[in-house]
Coordinates of C-alpha atoms and ligand atoms in Angstrom, one line a residue:
M1 CA -11.0 -6.5 23.3
E2 CA -11.0 -2.8 22.9
L3 CA -11.9 -0.1 20.4
L4 CA -8.8 0.9 18.6
R5 CA -8.3 4.5 17.5
G6 CA -6.0 4.9 14.5
A7 CA -3.1 7.3 14.4
L8 CA -3.9 9.9 11.8
R9 CA -1.2 11.0 9.4
T10 CA -1.6 14.2 7.4
Y11 CA 0.4 14.4 4.1
A12 CA -0.1 16.8 1.2
W13 CA -1.4 14.0 -1.1
G14 CA -4.2 13.1 1.4
S15 CA -7.9 13.9 1.3
R16 CA -9.9 16.4 3.3
T17 CA -13.0 14.3 3.0
A18 CA -12.5 10.5 2.7
I19 CA -11.0 9.6 6.2
A20 CA -13.1 12.3 8.0
E21 CA -16.3 11.0 6.4
F22 CA -15.3 7.4 7.1
T23 CA -14.7 8.0 10.8
G24 CA -17.7 10.3 11.3
R25 CA -15.9 13.6 11.7
P26 CA -16.8 17.0 10.1
V27 CA -16.0 17.4 6.5
P28 CA -13.8 19.0 5.1
A29 CA -11.0 18.3 7.5
A30 CA -8.6 21.1 8.4
H31 CA -5.7 19.2 6.7
P32 CA -5.4 16.7 3.9
E33 CA -5.7 13.4 5.8
A34 CA -3.6 10.6 4.1
E35 CA -3.4 7.6 6.4
L36 CA -4.9 6.1 9.5
W37 CA -2.4 3.7 11.2
F38 CA -3.8 0.7 13.1
G39 CA -0.8 -1.0 14.6
A40 CA 2.0 -0.8 17.1
H41 CA 4.7 0.8 14.9
P42 CA 6.9 2.8 17.3
G43 CA 6.7 5.8 14.8
D44 CA 2.9 6.1 15.4
P45 CA 1.1 3.5 17.4
A46 CA -2.7 3.2 17.6
W47 CA -4.7 3.8 20.8
L48 CA -6.8 1.4 22.8
E49 CA -9.9 2.9 24.4
T50 CA -9.9 1.4 27.9
P51 CA -12.2 2.3 30.9
E52 CA -9.1 4.0 32.4
G53 CA -8.5 6.1 29.3
E54 CA -6.5 5.7 26.1
V55 CA -3.5 3.4 26.2
S56 CA -1.0 3.1 23.3
L57 CA -1.2 -0.4 21.7
L58 CA 2.6 -0.4 21.9
T59 CA 2.4 0.0 25.7
A60 CA -0.3 -2.7 26.0
L61 CA 1.9 -5.2 24.1
T62 CA 4.9 -4.4 26.2
D63 CA 2.9 -4.8 29.4
D64 CA 1.3 -8.1 28.4
P65 CA 3.0 -9.7 25.4
E66 CA 1.8 -13.2 26.1
G67 CA -1.9 -12.3 26.6
Q68 CA -2.0 -9.8 23.7
L69 CA 0.2 -11.6 21.1
G70 CA 0.0 -15.2 22.2
P71 CA 2.7 -17.8 22.2
A72 CA 2.6 -18.6 18.5
S73 CA 3.2 -15.0 17.3
R74 CA 5.8 -14.4 20.0
A75 CA 7.8 -17.5 19.0
R76 CA 8.0 -16.2 15.4
F77 CA 8.1 -12.4 15.7
G78 CA 9.0 -11.7 19.3
N79 CA 7.2 -9.1 21.4
T80 CA 6.1 -6.9 18.5
L81 CA 3.0 -6.9 16.3
P82 CA 4.4 -8.1 12.9
F83 CA 1.8 -6.3 10.8
L84 CA 0.4 -2.8 10.4
V85 CA -3.1 -2.0 9.0
K86 CA -3.7 1.4 7.3
V87 CA -6.6 3.2 5.8
L88 CA -5.3 5.2 2.9
A89 CA -6.9 8.2 1.2
A90 CA -5.1 9.7 -1.8
D91 CA -6.4 12.7 -3.7
E92 CA -3.0 13.1 -5.5
P93 CA -0.4 10.6 -6.6
L94 CA 2.2 9.3 -4.1
S95 CA 5.9 9.0 -4.8
L96 CA 7.3 6.4 -7.2
Q97 CA 8.6 3.8 -4.7
A98 CA 9.6 0.3 -3.9
H99 CA 10.2 -1.6 -0.7
P100 CA 13.2 -3.8 0.2
S101 CA 13.4 -7.6 0.7
A102 CA 14.1 -8.9 4.2
A103 CA 17.8 -9.4 3.5
Q104 CA 18.1 -5.9 1.8
A105 CA 16.3 -4.2 4.8
L106 CA 18.7 -5.9 7.3
E107 CA 21.8 -4.9 5.3
G108 CA 20.5 -1.4 4.5
F109 CA 19.6 -0.7 8.2
A110 CA 23.0 -1.9 9.4
R111 CA 24.8 0.2 6.7
E112 CA 22.9 3.4 7.6
E113 CA 23.5 2.8 11.3
R114 CA 27.3 2.5 10.5
L115 CA 27.2 5.7 8.5
G116 CA 25.6 7.4 11.6
I117 CA 22.5 8.7 9.8
P118 CA 19.9 9.3 12.5
V119 CA 16.9 7.0 12.2
N120 CA 14.5 9.9 11.9
S121 CA 16.6 11.8 9.4
P122 CA 14.7 12.8 6.2
V123 CA 17.6 11.2 4.2
R124 CA 17.3 7.9 6.0
N125 CA 16.1 5.0 3.7
Y126 CA 16.0 2.2 6.2
R127 CA 14.1 3.1 9.4
D128 CA 13.8 -0.5 10.6
T129 CA 15.1 -4.0 9.7
S130 CA 11.9 -5.4 8.2
H131 CA 10.8 -6.0 4.7
K132 CA 7.5 -4.4 3.7
P133 CA 5.3 -6.5 1.5
E134 CA 2.0 -4.7 1.2
L135 CA -1.5 -5.8 0.3
L136 CA -4.0 -3.1 -0.7
V137 CA -7.8 -3.6 -1.0
A138 CA -9.9 -0.9 -2.5
L139 CA -12.8 0.6 -0.4
A140 CA -13.8 2.8 -3.3
P141 CA -12.4 2.8 -6.9
F142 CA -8.6 3.0 -6.7
E143 CA -6.0 3.8 -9.3
A144 CA -2.4 2.7 -9.2
L145 CA 0.7 2.1 -11.3
A146 CA 2.5 -1.1 -10.3
G147 CA 4.9 -3.6 -11.7
F148 CA 6.8 -3.4 -15.0
R149 CA 4.5 -4.0 -18.0
Q150 CA 5.4 -6.6 -20.6
A151 CA 8.1 -4.9 -22.8
S152 CA 6.3 -5.5 -26.1
R153 CA 3.2 -3.8 -24.8
T154 CA 5.3 -0.8 -23.5
T155 CA 6.8 -0.6 -27.0
E156 CA 3.3 -0.3 -28.4
L157 CA 2.5 2.5 -26.0
L158 CA 5.7 4.4 -26.7
R159 CA 5.1 4.1 -30.5
A160 CA 1.5 5.3 -30.0
L161 CA 2.9 8.6 -28.5
N162 CA 4.6 9.3 -31.9
V163 CA 7.5 11.2 -30.4
S164 CA 10.8 10.9 -32.4
D165 CA 12.9 11.5 -29.2
L166 CA 11.6 8.2 -28.0
D167 CA 12.9 6.2 -31.0
P168 CA 16.2 5.1 -29.4
F169 CA 14.4 3.9 -26.3
I170 CA 11.9 2.0 -28.4
D171 CA 14.8 0.3 -30.2
L172 CA 16.5 -0.5 -26.9
L173 CA 13.3 -2.3 -25.7
N174 CA 12.8 -4.0 -29.1
D175 CA 16.3 -5.4 -29.0
Q176 CA 16.0 -6.6 -25.5
S177 CA 12.4 -7.2 -24.4
D178 CA 13.0 -8.8 -21.1
A179 CA 13.9 -7.7 -17.5
D180 CA 17.4 -6.6 -18.6
G181 CA 15.9 -4.4 -21.3
L182 CA 13.5 -2.8 -18.8
R183 CA 16.4 -2.4 -16.3
A184 CA 18.5 -0.7 -19.0
L185 CA 15.7 1.7 -20.1
F186 CA 14.5 2.5 -16.6
T187 CA 18.2 3.2 -15.4
T188 CA 18.8 5.4 -18.5
W189 CA 15.8 7.5 -17.7
I190 CA 16.0 7.7 -14.0
T191 CA 19.7 8.7 -14.1
A192 CA 19.4 11.1 -17.1
P193 CA 20.9 14.5 -16.7
Q194 CA 18.4 17.2 -16.0
P195 CA 19.0 19.1 -19.3
D196 CA 18.2 15.9 -21.2
L197 CA 15.0 15.5 -19.1
D198 CA 14.0 19.1 -19.7
V199 CA 13.9 18.2 -23.4
L200 CA 12.5 14.7 -23.3
V201 CA 9.7 15.0 -20.8
P202 CA 8.1 18.0 -22.5
A203 CA 8.4 16.2 -25.9
V204 CA 6.6 13.1 -24.4
I205 CA 3.9 15.4 -22.8
D206 CA 3.4 17.0 -26.3
G207 CA 3.0 13.5 -27.7
A208 CA 0.5 12.6 -25.0
I209 CA -1.6 15.8 -25.7
Q210 CA -1.7 14.9 -29.4
Y211 CA -2.7 11.3 -28.6
I212 CA -5.6 12.4 -26.5
S213 CA -6.8 15.1 -28.9
S214 CA -6.7 12.5 -31.7
G215 CA -9.5 10.7 -30.0
A216 CA -7.4 7.5 -29.6
T217 CA -8.6 5.2 -26.8
E218 CA -6.3 2.2 -26.6
F219 CA -3.9 3.8 -24.1
A220 CA -6.2 6.6 -22.9
A221 CA -5.8 5.8 -19.2
E222 CA -2.0 5.4 -19.4
V223 CA -1.7 8.7 -21.3
K224 CA -4.0 10.7 -19.1
T225 CA -1.9 9.5 -16.1
L226 CA 1.2 10.6 -17.9
L227 CA -0.3 14.1 -18.4
E228 CA -1.4 14.4 -14.8
L229 CA 2.1 13.4 -13.5
G230 CA 3.8 15.7 -16.0
E231 CA 1.7 18.6 -14.9
R232 CA 2.6 18.0 -11.3
Y233 CA 6.2 17.1 -11.7
P234 CA 7.5 18.7 -15.0
G235 CA 11.0 17.5 -15.8
D236 CA 10.9 14.6 -13.3
A237 CA 12.3 11.3 -14.6
G238 CA 9.5 9.6 -12.7
V239 CA 7.0 10.8 -15.4
L240 CA 8.9 8.7 -18.0
A241 CA 9.3 5.8 -15.6
A242 CA 5.5 5.8 -15.1
L243 CA 5.2 4.8 -18.8
L244 CA 6.8 1.4 -18.0
L245 CA 4.3 0.4 -15.3
N246 CA 0.9 -1.4 -15.4
R247 CA -2.0 1.1 -15.1
I248 CA -4.4 -0.5 -12.7
T249 CA -8.0 0.3 -11.6
L250 CA -9.4 -1.6 -8.7
A251 CA -13.2 -1.8 -7.9
P252 CA -14.2 -2.0 -4.3
C253 CA -12.9 -5.2 -2.6
E254 CA -10.5 -5.9 -5.4
A255 CA -6.8 -6.0 -4.3
I256 CA -3.2 -5.9 -5.4
F257 CA -0.3 -7.5 -3.5
L258 CA 3.1 -5.8 -3.9
P259 CA 6.1 -8.0 -3.1
A260 CA 9.6 -6.7 -2.4
G261 CA 11.2 -4.8 -5.3
N262 CA 7.9 -4.0 -7.0
L263 CA 8.0 -0.4 -8.4
H264 CA 4.7 1.3 -7.7
T265 CA 2.8 4.5 -7.1
Y266 CA -0.8 5.0 -5.9
L267 CA -2.6 7.6 -8.0
R268 CA -5.9 8.2 -6.2
G269 CA -8.6 6.5 -4.2
F270 CA -9.6 5.1 -0.8
A271 CA -8.3 1.7 0.4
V272 CA -7.3 -0.5 3.3
E273 CA -3.8 -1.7 3.4
V274 CA -2.0 -4.3 5.5
M275 CA 1.8 -4.7 5.5
A276 CA 4.7 -6.0 7.5
N277 CA 5.3 -3.6 10.4
S278 CA 7.9 -1.5 8.5
D279 CA 8.5 2.1 7.2
N280 CA 11.2 1.2 4.7
V281 CA 10.6 3.1 1.4
L282 CA 13.0 3.7 -1.5
R283 CA 11.8 6.6 -3.7
G284 CA 12.6 7.3 -7.3
G285 CA 10.7 10.5 -8.0
L286 CA 7.3 12.2 -8.2
T287 CA 7.8 13.6 -4.7
P288 CA 9.4 16.5 -2.8
K289 CA 10.7 13.8 -0.3
H290 CA 14.1 12.2 -0.2
V291 CA 14.9 10.3 -3.4
D292 CA 17.7 7.7 -3.6
V293 CA 18.0 6.4 -7.1
P294 CA 21.1 4.2 -6.6
E295 CA 19.5 2.5 -3.6
L296 CA 16.2 2.1 -5.5
L297 CA 18.0 0.4 -8.4
R298 CA 19.6 -2.0 -6.0
V299 CA 16.2 -3.3 -4.7
L300 CA 14.1 -3.2 -7.9
D301 CA 12.7 -6.3 -9.5
F302 CA 12.5 -5.7 -13.3
T303 CA 10.8 -8.9 -14.2
P304 CA 7.8 -8.0 -16.4
T305 CA 4.6 -8.6 -14.5
A306 CA 1.1 -8.8 -15.8
E307 CA -1.6 -7.0 -13.8
A308 CA -3.3 -10.3 -13.1
Q309 CA -0.2 -11.5 -11.3
L310 CA -0.4 -8.7 -8.8
R311 CA -4.0 -9.5 -7.9
P312 CA -4.1 -12.0 -5.1
L313 CA -6.4 -15.0 -5.3
I314 CA -9.5 -14.5 -3.2
R315 CA -10.4 -17.7 -1.4
R316 CA -13.8 -18.2 0.3
D317 CA -14.0 -19.9 3.7
G318 CA -17.4 -19.5 5.4
L319 CA -17.9 -15.8 6.1
E320 CA -14.3 -15.0 5.0
R321 CA -13.0 -13.9 1.7
I322 CA -9.3 -14.5 2.2
Y323 CA -6.8 -12.5 0.2
D324 CA -4.1 -15.1 -0.5
T325 CA -0.6 -13.8 -0.1
P326 CA 2.7 -15.6 0.7
T327 CA 3.5 -13.3 3.6
A328 CA 4.4 -14.7 7.1
E329 CA 3.7 -11.4 8.9
F330 CA 0.1 -10.9 8.0
A331 CA -3.1 -12.4 6.5
L332 CA -6.2 -10.4 5.6
A333 CA -9.7 -11.5 5.2
L334 CA -13.0 -9.7 4.5
L335 CA -16.0 -10.9 6.4
V336 CA -19.3 -10.2 4.8
L337 CA -22.4 -10.4 6.8
D338 CA -25.5 -10.0 4.7
T339 CA -29.2 -10.1 5.5
D340 CA -29.1 -13.9 6.2
H341 CA -26.8 -13.1 9.1
L342 CA -28.8 -10.5 10.9
G343 CA -30.0 -10.9 14.5
H344 CA -28.0 -14.0 15.5
E345 CA -24.4 -14.8 16.4
V346 CA -22.2 -16.5 13.8
D347 CA -18.9 -18.2 14.3
A348 CA -16.0 -16.1 13.0
A349 CA -13.1 -18.3 14.2
S350 CA -10.0 -17.7 12.1
S351 CA -7.6 -20.3 10.9
H352 CA -4.9 -18.1 12.5
D353 CA -4.6 -17.8 16.3
G354 CA -3.0 -14.8 17.8
P355 CA -3.9 -11.1 17.7
Q356 CA -6.5 -9.6 15.4
I357 CA -7.2 -6.1 14.2
L358 CA -10.8 -5.7 13.0
L359 CA -12.0 -2.8 10.8
C360 CA -15.6 -2.3 10.0
T361 CA -16.1 -0.6 6.6
E362 CA -19.8 -0.9 6.1
G363 CA -22.9 -1.4 8.3
A364 CA -22.9 -2.3 11.9
L365 CA -22.0 -5.4 13.9
T366 CA -21.1 -6.7 17.3
V367 CA -18.0 -8.6 18.1
H368 CA -18.2 -11.2 20.9
G369 CA -14.9 -12.4 22.5
K370 CA -14.0 -14.0 25.9
S371 CA -13.7 -10.6 27.6
G372 CA -17.0 -9.2 26.4
S373 CA -18.7 -7.6 23.3
L374 CA -18.0 -4.5 21.3
T375 CA -20.2 -2.9 18.6
L376 CA -18.5 -1.5 15.5
E377 CA -19.9 0.8 12.9
R378 CA -18.4 1.9 9.6
G379 CA -15.0 3.5 10.3
A380 CA -14.5 1.8 13.7
A381 CA -11.7 -0.7 14.6
A382 CA -11.1 -3.1 17.4
W383 CA -8.1 -4.8 18.9
V384 CA -8.7 -8.5 19.9
G385 CA -5.8 -9.8 21.9
A386 CA -4.7 -13.4 21.5
D387 CA -6.3 -14.5 24.8
D388 CA -9.7 -12.9 23.8
G389 CA -10.3 -15.1 20.7
P390 CA -11.8 -16.9 18.9
I391 CA -14.6 -14.4 18.2
R392 CA -18.2 -14.6 17.1
L393 CA -20.2 -11.8 15.3
S394 CA -23.7 -10.6 15.1
A395 CA -24.9 -8.0 12.6
Q396 CA -27.4 -5.3 13.2
R397 CA -27.2 -4.2 9.6
P398 CA -25.5 -5.9 6.6
A399 CA -21.8 -5.3 7.3
K400 CA -18.3 -5.7 6.0
L401 CA -15.4 -6.3 8.4
F402 CA -11.8 -6.6 7.5
R403 CA -9.7 -8.9 9.8
A404 CA -5.9 -8.7 9.9
T405 CA -4.1 -11.6 11.6
V406 CA -0.6 -13.0 11.7
G407 CA 0.1 -15.0 8.5
L408 CA 0.4 -18.8 8.3
Ligands
LIG501 ZN1 4.4 1.2 -1.2

C-alpha cells in the first residue's frame, strides 16, 4: 500500500483553484488544471510514493502483476489495470462528445492502424482498443448535458424560443418523435453548411435572449446554457445540438453513468470520475480539438433518455454507498465515516477482490492493510495492491473515501 500521486493534466477548460485547493497547493495555480489521473494509462500513469522514491504505477504493475492485480483481475483483463480514476475540475464547458462501445473501439483502432495514423496524432480518434463507459460523481455542484431528451419535451423547448427558423425542425421532430427523429434532426444540424449555421445559430441565440428577458423560467437553465455555449462558440453546430440534451445539475455525491454512445458535455464543476482505462473520444463540436462528425454519428445512441435513467442506483452495504453500474472494468463506492466511527478500526472489506484505488475527499482517516497503514487527508489517494487487501479503516475526523475496484 502506497500513497498515489495523480498525474496532473492542464487543459484550457480547467480550473486554477479547484484541484490546487483539493491537493493543498498554492492557489491560484499557474495553469488551468483540468484532470488528475489516478491509474496506469500508458499516456499518463500515476506515481507510487515508495521509500526508494517515486515509481510509476505502470512500472509497478509490470514488475509484479500477480501481487498488484491479483489472479482474478489478471484472468479477466490481463496485466493492465482495467479502470482509471480521475478528479475533474471544469471552469468552462468541455467538447460535445461520445465514447465507443467495445466492438466499435476494436474496429476503429484497427481501421486507424491500417490507415497509418500515428496513435498520438491529434486527428486520431481511437487511441486504444477499449470502450470507455464513465461514471461521474459530483464533489461540488456539477452541471452537464447528457443523453437525448424526450423529443416531445425538446419540441416544447424549441417552441418556447419562438424562432421561425426553427419551425421546419419542430415539424420534423413532431412527425417523428423517436430515436429516428432525433437522429435526423441531430444529423441535419451537425452536418449543416457553415453559411446556414451562420444564420440559424444567431437566430436561436436571439430567441434565447428574448426568452430570458421575458422572465420565463420553465427552460431557464437550458436557455442560459445555450447562451453561454453560443457566446463561446458562435456558429458552432454543437450549440444547436446542445438543445437536444438533458440539462443536468448534480449535488455533491450524486452521479451520472454514461454508457457507450451517450452524447454529453460537462459544463462546469468539480467531480470524481471512474472509467474503463481508455482515451477514446469522438467529438462533435464545442472545441478547438479534432472533430470527426461522421465517426461520431456511427457510435451515437439516439434513444431518448430521461435524466433519471442516467443516475445510477446507489446501494448501501455497511459503510459503502455503491454506485450501481453494469461495467465489468470498474466499480465505485463511497465510504462514509461519521462521528460514530471515530477512534476505532472498522472493517472495510469489499465484495470485490483485486486492486483498489482509494481517494479521500473529506476529513482524515487511516487505511490498514497487510503491509502496514497509511493516513489520508482530503485530496490524497492510495494504491492498495491485491495482495494487501482486505483493508480496515479508522477515522481521525469524519471522512469520505472513494474506493474504485474492478467490477463484478
Ligand atoms: Zn466523456
